[in-house]
Amino acid sequence: MFGTQVRGVVEDDFNHRRRRTLWNTPAASMPTTTHTIRYSTPRKGHANAHQLLAKFEDLYGFMVEGNVDDVNVLNDVRERMREQGRVWWALEASKGANWYLQPRISSNGGSEGVISVTSLKLSVLTNTITLRRLIRKGVPPVLRPKVWLSVSGAAKKRSTVPETYYDELIRATEGKTTPATLQIDHDLPRTFPCHSWLNSEEGQASLRRVLVGYSFRDSEVGYCQGLNYVAALLLLVMKTEEDAFWMLAVLLENVLVNDCYTDNLSGCHVEQRVFKDLLAKKCPRIAAHLEAMGFDVSLVATEWFLCLFSKTLPSETTLRVWDVLFNEGAKVLFHVALAIFKMREDDLLRIQHIGDVIDILQTTAHHLYDPDELLTFAFDKIGSMTTNTITKERKKQETVVMAELDQRIRRLSSLKMDG
């Protein structure tokens, strides 16, 4: 590990600079309509109030634009999250502030908190079931950093290295130029450019340190487009670079399938094939119709899986997906992707053009302001998918993908030799 290779004392001010809180957010979980909404005049011929456009910043500083119905949905979501927050506070009062840090049954396949069924205590089982149900209903934003670090295994991962690991890593990478750093510098201005903090000098510097730091921690991954969006959203949630770094590390090393972000994106290719098969099983009518049209699901799903929906869904909806992702593992991504297709099944079956498919799916995803609606479809309408089933499917598809990649390399080598 990098921490064992770097020696030296890190100055106190350097430590403080890396661990400081990045920015402050309001306590409310959603914006209110009293002072944050700006209505735009509807276009001629659209006098209906539902066509009025509202613009405002959400909790994480992203500009939201929608009609009056969207605003009403957001207000309903805000109220539900307040109620959910009261449930969390009540449990903290009765079980203790860190009750979910206790040993539990692992949901995402990681090693943290894993205990054998034979030694299972009723209290542990109860806590595991309670936590799973709570997380699916949403983690209060103020608790997200602590809960994510715990349930994902990031806190345990960080505990295995010296406390100065991140600071030393960043210090050692300063001034270094690699293909990864060049690509990171190219992508920084394009990462959520409309977000005021991420588009600031301070925001881009923080994001750069996290991405460059990880590119040196894992040279096989280095940097891949898509990670900039994931790391940026982690920064906004976790509030400190170090916490965001460890969440990125556990995501790439434990939560997601291997090789999703390596040079040949083999892991991502595997996930796309698994998703295509799952779509055929869970939504057979949609899959058959799209196949007849010649539509490749990877046209939309590649970005979904590489960016973990951060460029697709509204921020709070994305983070509700991530709540479950960090607790239950990468199978959640399949549930959500299938749900987006399933929600528009009737519309998808009516259309005949590939461009219309993309438009419907993108428009639907961009306006999914109600996380509960999406997650209800994802888990109740799609049905169960065990991690073991998905793992078996991945192994089968991995053989096919690697054979295709090998064939492609041989073909390219042959063309070079002929040239």
PDB file of N, CA and C in Angstrom, residues 88 106 120 175 393:
ATOM      1  N   TRP A  88     -34.918   8.020  12.546  1.00  0.00           N
ATOM      2  CA  TRP A  88     -33.494   7.821  12.835  1.00  0.00           C
ATOM      3  C   TRP A  88     -33.143   8.387  14.206  1.00  0.00           C
ATOM      4  N   SER A 106     -23.464  -8.884   6.802  1.00  0.00           N
ATOM      5  CA  SER A 106     -23.042  -8.086   5.657  1.00  0.00           C
ATOM      6  C   SER A 106     -24.015  -8.243   4.506  1.00  0.00           C
ATOM      7  N   LEU A 120     -25.343 -15.991  15.539  1.00  0.00           N
ATOM      8  CA  LEU A 120     -26.171 -14.815  15.344  1.00  0.00           C
ATOM      9  C   LEU A 120     -27.036 -14.549  16.574  1.00  0.00           C
ATOM     10  N   GLY A 175       2.877  17.925  -8.004  1.00  0.00           N
ATOM     11  CA  GLY A 175       3.850  18.219  -9.056  1.00  0.00           C
ATOM     12  C   GLY A 175       4.118  17.080 -10.005  1.00  0.00           C
ATOM     13  N   GLU A 393     -23.806 -14.976 -13.249  1.00  0.00           N
ATOM     14  CA  GLU A 393     -24.011 -14.393 -14.572  1.00  0.00           C
ATOM     15  C   GLU A 393     -22.782 -13.596 -15.013  1.00  0.00           C
TER      16      GLU A 393
END
